[in-house]
């Protein structure tokens, strides 16, 4: 029984390690997505005169929220693939 528990925890640990290998790729993907969104938001804000600071912040938040929602599933899938049989080396 104890050996089974240890074996299960070792498997979880190895899965976690495999998932960590794709973190740099995920970070770059998210950084690029947010950079694109930030540039587009700033471009739009220059055209929208007279917005309150709260409204400007809401537009910025919207851009970031869209990027986060779009990249959530790919991020999860990359981590799953890294921990799967194919391994992380294929994705980094």
mmCIF file of C-alpha atoms in Angstrom, residues 1-17:
data_model
loop_
_atom_site.group_PDB
_atom_site.id
_atom_site.type_symbol
_atom_site.label_atom_id
_atom_site.label_comp_id
_atom_site.label_asym_id
_atom_site.label_seq_id
_atom_site.Cartn_x
_atom_site.Cartn_y
_atom_site.Cartn_z
ATOM 1 C CA UNK A 1 0.000 0.000 0.000
ATOM 2 C CA UNK A 2 2.735 2.505 0.918
ATOM 3 C CA UNK A 3 4.676 1.597 -2.227
ATOM 4 C CA UNK A 4 1.601 2.345 -4.352
ATOM 5 C CA UNK A 5 1.193 5.741 -2.718
ATOM 6 C CA UNK A 6 4.859 6.582 -3.263
ATOM 7 C CA UNK A 7 4.676 5.394 -6.872
ATOM 8 C CA UNK A 8 1.629 7.572 -7.479
ATOM 9 C CA UNK A 9 3.317 10.614 -5.972
ATOM 10 C CA UNK A 10 6.462 10.007 -8.030
ATOM 11 C CA UNK A 11 4.321 9.889 -11.185
ATOM 12 C CA UNK A 12 2.620 13.159 -10.207
ATOM 13 C CA UNK A 13 6.012 14.743 -9.590
ATOM 14 C CA UNK A 14 7.350 13.622 -12.980
ATOM 15 C CA UNK A 15 4.225 14.940 -14.680
ATOM 16 C CA UNK A 16 4.716 18.276 -12.913
ATOM 17 C CA UNK A 17 8.369 18.363 -14.044
#
